[in-house]
Amino acid sequence: MNANLCTLCLGLSAVVYSTVSNDECREVESVDSPWHTTLGAVHQSSLTCRLCSLVMEGWSQSRAVQVEQASLQADFNIENPPPDLHLPVYEIPVYRYGARIKISIYSEPGLTWVDGGKKNQMGEWHLVFACNVEILSSFEVHDSLEAFLRVVRECDEDVAGGIRRNAICTPDALQIFPAAPGTKAEEYGGSIASVASSNPLSTQSITIAKRWLEHCVREHAETCHASGKPVGWIPTRLLEIIPGSTKTYLRERGSIEVDNNSENDHYVALSHCWGVRGTPFTTTRKTLPIHVNEGIDISELPQTFRDALILVAGLGLQYLWIDSLCILQDDFEDWANEAAQMADIYRHAYLVINAANSSGDTLGFLGEREAPDVVRLPAVPSSSTTSHLDLNLCLQLLPHANQWFSLGEGPDHLRKEPLSTRAWCLQERYLPVRALQYGTRQTFWECQSMRASEDGYLCVLRPEEQGGHVQRLVRTANFSRSVFARGEYREAHTEPDGMYNWFHWYQMVQDYTARDISKPTDRLPAIAGLARAIVREKGRGDAKLEWEMENEYMAGLWKSGLLEGLFWCKAAGGDSQKQQQLIPTEEYVAPSWSWASVLGAVHFPVYDWYRRSARWKAKMADFEPLAEYVSHTVESIAQDPFGGLAGGGLTVKAPLFSVRKVRSRQDRPPQSETLFGEPPRRSGVADKVYQLQDGKNNHIWVEGGMDTALTDDQEGKETELAVLFLFRLPFTLDHGFFDQRFGLLLKRLDDRCFKRVGFIDGVLLKEAGPYFFKRLKIVGYHQDMSFVSVDSLGLEKQEVTIC
């Protein structure tokens, strides 16, 4: 934390009085002191100056976010990106030599909590180091960069004698004084948040966790409760924590007294990674009576379990649920019964602890944590006017604004933690009413009304945002607004981003399939709890509605969002996952039309396509369905409609083509010879182009790809395939439109059934040019807008069954 500062950093000078109000967020003052004038100079100084190093790190983060957003928004040609797109920021000339550096300081309200009935708020002071450039074109991806540094005090327990409040010490003469007595700022408080403690069991850390929990229980009664929980419900077995004892005892449900006035149903559930070799300590049919009658020696438990017991005791709670200890691991019937209750166990828990930073039970999750990115600042000598400036305070590098702790579609603060790599742990993150999450650097809080982090960031959700992750899934479940044509013109600003039918469910599936799972047959059971929770929330206690919703569930898809869910493919390479071929499961897991039938990260392109390229055109670029649902069957294992499957089939009515030829996709995007305009964006994972023939002997080409790699016996047999179109997109231009098609590649198994083997995603193409140099060109249609919704191929539909 201690580090040298360069002469220019020591010379920063600004004196600012805090006058922030409760609802105010404003820039207080620009810092005009001489400082480095180019990014190149800051980079050179960063080799020895810790503050310059933090600024460079912040600018690098800002650049990474900038590149990611530009990629998502298609601000440049992905097949011909800017040459400096992935260079380190200090090697890009426009930044290194041509940028203008500006430093600003501003204040804003910060953390809110309730302590002893009194509301306290934290005043936040931030330094923003901006690297401004003149933007010539968005295609170059040279936006300005910003590094955010927050003024914080060190953890009280890290400094002898503690730290006083309402005063800040910063480089040399950079001072922020407490507001004068009687001002609005004094009423506001002005306390300074501290750096998260490196010890998650420190008094400071435990106190913060207790305050979060107590505040939620007291203030969030209307929002932070699990709907439908029976009075006094608890899991089949729980671990009892006895203060001062060296043992913990496994208690059966019948031995725990629970009534309306009892707190014995206030159990805690642990979400954790077992580890590569599994957890080293379990309960079996043989050890059950021993764990009940003689207890379990805590010293024999793996570190994660010991940590959980210590933490629960520190929070003043008595009962803990751990899957490997509370479920009989060698009893299939007991495991199946408890797995069916998994949603209830996590949904009805008083609190869930996420051991997010631990990759295995032997490692624990409450060890010493990484130090935050901070630089301690030299103290300003005391004087008659600054008598309280004798504190050890720091500047802390914050994530870029678009990466700050947030709910909804924003980046996930646990995304890079080990727990977020495990498939089973996803529903353990989504289901809880309230959760305490232990990350690599600090502790986080999530409940259905509030999000908070140990270093002082907190978000109290607006009423329409309350409900947590499950409610977010419910919000677009069987939703009236979809990506398909709705028959009315809509201005772009009236289209809420992400609020389309089943959008959040399929977005969750994308996250889920990118995670690791030990048993492929758990692919559906591991999210069964989420499907069941949606059915309950949508049913609202109405048995008929719940039955109808339950019958909508189709092997990880939903009937009212069938076309969106059928059109999946392998995920393109990105920040968190490498592009890889999907792998077929060795054992039967799901029908071939379900994403659960393969292993690997899948993607549902229709939503991204609509959000990035079509939404702004409203009615002129809505998807048009070509396939219709007829019927489906699923054969469930253990009578659980949301769990494992033994078989299933789907019948739809849709256009079906035979494949005549297959060739590799040409590198250069095809163009149109008849219409002027930018064609739709190509699929990032399609690598083949297929020639199709309909009953009228018309030949067209369309791009697509196989779901899994071809085996040796499949090579050269791709012409035995068929294409089924699911929907189309008339991509309108000034004088006509291109016709984009989305569908499935099928292989006939027998006279009754096809198997899905790939996908179709591309505009209709035709061969053009002399016979010795034919190239594929986009088919352009010159019809006016009245013909856009008419299928340009005029195809007949037939019933097709996919197994």
PDB file of C-alpha atoms in Angstrom, residues 42-189:
ATOM      1  CA  VAL A  42       2.061   9.045 -17.429  1.00  0.00           C
ATOM      2  CA  HIS A  43       3.087   5.609 -18.685  1.00  0.00           C
ATOM      3  CA  GLN A  44       6.770   6.381 -18.235  1.00  0.00           C
ATOM      4  CA  SER A  45       6.165   7.730 -14.728  1.00  0.00           C
ATOM      5  CA  SER A  46       4.040   4.702 -13.823  1.00  0.00           C
ATOM      6  CA  LEU A  47       7.193   2.599 -13.684  1.00  0.00           C
ATOM      7  CA  THR A  48       8.087   4.274 -10.362  1.00  0.00           C
ATOM      8  CA  CYS A  49       4.989   6.237  -9.246  1.00  0.00           C
ATOM      9  CA  ARG A  50       2.154   4.211  -7.738  1.00  0.00           C
ATOM     10  CA  LEU A  51      -0.514   6.845  -8.438  1.00  0.00           C
ATOM     11  CA  CYS A  52       0.477   7.086 -12.109  1.00  0.00           C
ATOM     12  CA  SER A  53       0.434   3.287 -12.209  1.00  0.00           C
ATOM     13  CA  LEU A  54      -3.158   3.216 -10.917  1.00  0.00           C
ATOM     14  CA  VAL A  55      -4.194   5.823 -13.477  1.00  0.00           C
ATOM     15  CA  MET A  56      -2.654   3.761 -16.299  1.00  0.00           C
ATOM     16  CA  GLU A  57      -4.433   0.665 -14.996  1.00  0.00           C
ATOM     17  CA  GLY A  58      -7.729   2.573 -14.961  1.00  0.00           C
ATOM     18  CA  TRP A  59      -7.198   3.805 -18.518  1.00  0.00           C
ATOM     19  CA  SER A  60      -6.451   0.254 -19.640  1.00  0.00           C
ATOM     20  CA  GLN A  61      -9.723  -0.904 -18.062  1.00  0.00           C
ATOM     21  CA  SER A  62     -11.559   1.955 -19.766  1.00  0.00           C
ATOM     22  CA  ARG A  63     -10.061   0.935 -23.117  1.00  0.00           C
ATOM     23  CA  ALA A  64     -11.082  -2.709 -22.611  1.00  0.00           C
ATOM     24  CA  VAL A  65     -14.694  -1.670 -21.945  1.00  0.00           C
ATOM     25  CA  GLN A  66     -14.585   0.626 -24.966  1.00  0.00           C
ATOM     26  CA  VAL A  67     -13.454  -2.206 -27.269  1.00  0.00           C
ATOM     27  CA  GLU A  68     -16.018  -4.627 -25.842  1.00  0.00           C
ATOM     28  CA  GLN A  69     -18.882  -2.164 -26.343  1.00  0.00           C
ATOM     29  CA  ALA A  70     -17.763  -1.288 -29.854  1.00  0.00           C
ATOM     30  CA  SER A  71     -17.700  -5.008 -30.710  1.00  0.00           C
ATOM     31  CA  LEU A  72     -21.174  -5.572 -29.292  1.00  0.00           C
ATOM     32  CA  GLN A  73     -22.602  -2.536 -31.105  1.00  0.00           C
ATOM     33  CA  ALA A  74     -20.903  -3.383 -34.407  1.00  0.00           C
ATOM     34  CA  ASP A  75     -19.184   0.022 -34.561  1.00  0.00           C
ATOM     35  CA  PHE A  76     -16.563  -1.427 -36.920  1.00  0.00           C
ATOM     36  CA  ASN A  77     -16.266  -4.177 -39.495  1.00  0.00           C
ATOM     37  CA  ILE A  78     -15.597  -7.263 -37.381  1.00  0.00           C
ATOM     38  CA  GLU A  79     -13.828  -8.938 -40.292  1.00  0.00           C
ATOM     39  CA  ASN A  80     -11.566  -5.930 -40.856  1.00  0.00           C
ATOM     40  CA  PRO A  81     -11.117  -4.312 -37.413  1.00  0.00           C
ATOM     41  CA  PRO A  82      -8.976  -1.214 -36.743  1.00  0.00           C
ATOM     42  CA  PRO A  83      -5.287  -2.247 -36.688  1.00  0.00           C
ATOM     43  CA  ASP A  84      -4.706  -0.891 -33.168  1.00  0.00           C
ATOM     44  CA  LEU A  85      -7.877  -2.368 -31.655  1.00  0.00           C
ATOM     45  CA  HIS A  86      -6.111  -4.777 -29.318  1.00  0.00           C
ATOM     46  CA  LEU A  87      -2.849  -2.931 -28.744  1.00  0.00           C
ATOM     47  CA  PRO A  88      -1.949  -1.805 -25.203  1.00  0.00           C
ATOM     48  CA  VAL A  89      -3.302   1.701 -24.712  1.00  0.00           C
ATOM     49  CA  TYR A  90       0.205   3.173 -24.312  1.00  0.00           C
ATOM     50  CA  GLU A  91       1.141   1.892 -27.802  1.00  0.00           C
ATOM     51  CA  ILE A  92      -1.755   3.630 -29.577  1.00  0.00           C
ATOM     52  CA  PRO A  93      -0.390   6.949 -30.981  1.00  0.00           C
ATOM     53  CA  VAL A  94      -3.663   8.903 -30.703  1.00  0.00           C
ATOM     54  CA  TYR A  95      -3.636   8.277 -26.941  1.00  0.00           C
ATOM     55  CA  ARG A  96       0.105   8.305 -26.280  1.00  0.00           C
ATOM     56  CA  TYR A  97       0.793  11.641 -27.974  1.00  0.00           C
ATOM     57  CA  GLY A  98      -2.474  13.317 -29.023  1.00  0.00           C
ATOM     58  CA  ALA A  99      -4.712  13.201 -25.944  1.00  0.00           C
ATOM     59  CA  ARG A 100      -5.456  16.027 -23.510  1.00  0.00           C
ATOM     60  CA  ILE A 101      -5.254  15.137 -19.831  1.00  0.00           C
ATOM     61  CA  LYS A 102      -7.809  16.589 -17.415  1.00  0.00           C
ATOM     62  CA  ILE A 103      -8.262  15.919 -13.694  1.00  0.00           C
ATOM     63  CA  SER A 104     -11.556  16.555 -11.906  1.00  0.00           C
ATOM     64  CA  ILE A 105     -12.794  16.002  -8.389  1.00  0.00           C
ATOM     65  CA  TYR A 106     -16.434  15.518  -7.483  1.00  0.00           C
ATOM     66  CA  SER A 107     -18.557  14.362  -4.575  1.00  0.00           C
ATOM     67  CA  GLU A 108     -21.727  12.290  -4.400  1.00  0.00           C
ATOM     68  CA  PRO A 109     -23.859  10.399  -1.873  1.00  0.00           C
ATOM     69  CA  GLY A 110     -22.639   6.918  -1.080  1.00  0.00           C
ATOM     70  CA  LEU A 111     -23.529   4.051   1.203  1.00  0.00           C
ATOM     71  CA  THR A 112     -26.847   4.056   3.064  1.00  0.00           C
ATOM     72  CA  TRP A 113     -27.652   1.819   5.993  1.00  0.00           C
ATOM     73  CA  VAL A 114     -29.675   1.858   9.180  1.00  0.00           C
ATOM     74  CA  ASP A 115     -27.783   1.562  12.434  1.00  0.00           C
ATOM     75  CA  GLY A 116     -29.660   1.700  15.746  1.00  0.00           C
ATOM     76  CA  GLY A 117     -32.601   3.400  14.059  1.00  0.00           C
ATOM     77  CA  LYS A 118     -30.449   6.256  12.735  1.00  0.00           C
ATOM     78  CA  LYS A 119     -29.854   6.638   9.014  1.00  0.00           C
ATOM     79  CA  ASN A 120     -26.212   7.207   8.047  1.00  0.00           C
ATOM     80  CA  GLN A 121     -24.777   7.961   4.640  1.00  0.00           C
ATOM     81  CA  MET A 122     -21.269   7.969   3.277  1.00  0.00           C
ATOM     82  CA  GLY A 123     -19.938  10.958   1.393  1.00  0.00           C
ATOM     83  CA  GLU A 124     -17.953   9.896  -1.675  1.00  0.00           C
ATOM     84  CA  TRP A 125     -15.120  11.952  -3.159  1.00  0.00           C
ATOM     85  CA  HIS A 126     -13.726  10.845  -6.495  1.00  0.00           C
ATOM     86  CA  LEU A 127     -10.787  11.930  -8.633  1.00  0.00           C
ATOM     87  CA  VAL A 128     -11.335  11.401 -12.364  1.00  0.00           C
ATOM     88  CA  PHE A 129      -8.304  11.324 -14.639  1.00  0.00           C
ATOM     89  CA  ALA A 130      -9.570  11.831 -18.199  1.00  0.00           C
ATOM     90  CA  CYS A 131      -7.555  11.164 -21.341  1.00  0.00           C
ATOM     91  CA  ASN A 132      -9.515  13.111 -23.970  1.00  0.00           C
ATOM     92  CA  VAL A 133      -9.107  12.636 -27.706  1.00  0.00           C
ATOM     93  CA  GLU A 134     -10.824  14.188 -30.695  1.00  0.00           C
ATOM     94  CA  ILE A 135     -13.083  11.499 -32.163  1.00  0.00           C
ATOM     95  CA  LEU A 136     -12.884  11.514 -35.954  1.00  0.00           C
ATOM     96  CA  SER A 137     -14.941   8.376 -36.584  1.00  0.00           C
ATOM     97  CA  SER A 138     -16.661   5.750 -34.437  1.00  0.00           C
ATOM     98  CA  PHE A 139     -15.183   3.111 -36.758  1.00  0.00           C
ATOM     99  CA  GLU A 140     -11.711   3.882 -35.382  1.00  0.00           C
ATOM    100  CA  VAL A 141     -12.772   3.113 -31.764  1.00  0.00           C
ATOM    101  CA  HIS A 142     -10.790   5.967 -30.179  1.00  0.00           C
ATOM    102  CA  ASP A 143     -13.110   7.244 -27.465  1.00  0.00           C
ATOM    103  CA  SER A 144     -11.802   9.178 -24.480  1.00  0.00           C
ATOM    104  CA  LEU A 145     -10.536   7.206 -21.494  1.00  0.00           C
ATOM    105  CA  GLU A 146     -11.309   7.732 -17.818  1.00  0.00           C
ATOM    106  CA  ALA A 147      -9.738   6.412 -14.615  1.00  0.00           C
ATOM    107  CA  PHE A 148     -11.846   6.719 -11.462  1.00  0.00           C
ATOM    108  CA  LEU A 149     -10.114   6.900  -8.076  1.00  0.00           C
ATOM    109  CA  ARG A 150     -12.062   7.132  -4.844  1.00  0.00           C
ATOM    110  CA  VAL A 151     -10.813   8.709  -1.621  1.00  0.00           C
ATOM    111  CA  VAL A 152     -11.107   6.110   1.146  1.00  0.00           C
ATOM    112  CA  ARG A 153      -9.775   5.493   4.610  1.00  0.00           C
ATOM    113  CA  GLU A 154      -7.915   2.373   5.587  1.00  0.00           C
ATOM    114  CA  CYS A 155      -9.756  -0.355   7.444  1.00  0.00           C
ATOM    115  CA  ASP A 156     -10.117   0.701  11.095  1.00  0.00           C
ATOM    116  CA  GLU A 157      -8.446  -2.517  12.229  1.00  0.00           C
ATOM    117  CA  ASP A 158      -5.424  -1.927   9.989  1.00  0.00           C
ATOM    118  CA  VAL A 159      -4.397   1.270  11.781  1.00  0.00           C
ATOM    119  CA  ALA A 160      -3.518   1.459  15.458  1.00  0.00           C
ATOM    120  CA  GLY A 161      -5.941   3.602  17.391  1.00  0.00           C
ATOM    121  CA  GLY A 162      -8.570   3.616  14.664  1.00  0.00           C
ATOM    122  CA  ILE A 163      -9.460   6.436  12.293  1.00  0.00           C
ATOM    123  CA  ARG A 164     -11.447   9.591  12.862  1.00  0.00           C
ATOM    124  CA  ARG A 165     -14.275  10.538  10.536  1.00  0.00           C
ATOM    125  CA  ASN A 166     -15.171  13.560   8.394  1.00  0.00           C
ATOM    126  CA  ALA A 167     -11.662  14.404   7.204  1.00  0.00           C
ATOM    127  CA  ILE A 168      -9.483  13.439   4.267  1.00  0.00           C
ATOM    128  CA  CYS A 169      -5.775  13.519   3.624  1.00  0.00           C
ATOM    129  CA  THR A 170      -4.681  13.484  -0.022  1.00  0.00           C
ATOM    130  CA  PRO A 171      -1.482  14.167  -1.992  1.00  0.00           C
ATOM    131  CA  ASP A 172       0.351  17.119  -0.484  1.00  0.00           C
ATOM    132  CA  ALA A 173      -2.133  20.026  -0.559  1.00  0.00           C
ATOM    133  CA  LEU A 174      -5.097  18.161  -2.075  1.00  0.00           C
ATOM    134  CA  GLN A 175      -7.530  18.439   0.848  1.00  0.00           C
ATOM    135  CA  ILE A 176     -11.253  17.921   1.336  1.00  0.00           C
ATOM    136  CA  PHE A 177     -12.429  19.498   4.581  1.00  0.00           C
ATOM    137  CA  PRO A 178     -15.517  18.596   6.609  1.00  0.00           C
ATOM    138  CA  ALA A 179     -18.372  20.981   6.032  1.00  0.00           C
ATOM    139  CA  ALA A 180     -18.783  23.921   8.342  1.00  0.00           C
ATOM    140  CA  PRO A 181     -21.092  23.421  11.350  1.00  0.00           C
ATOM    141  CA  GLY A 182     -24.763  23.996  10.572  1.00  0.00           C
ATOM    142  CA  THR A 183     -24.469  23.399   6.809  1.00  0.00           C
ATOM    143  CA  LYS A 184     -26.543  20.897   4.890  1.00  0.00           C
ATOM    144  CA  ALA A 185     -23.420  18.826   4.360  1.00  0.00           C
ATOM    145  CA  GLU A 186     -22.976  18.432   8.099  1.00  0.00           C
ATOM    146  CA  GLU A 187     -26.523  17.070   8.352  1.00  0.00           C
ATOM    147  CA  TYR A 188     -25.666  14.702   5.526  1.00  0.00           C
ATOM    148  CA  GLY A 189     -22.861  13.180   7.562  1.00  0.00           C
TER     149      GLY A 189
END
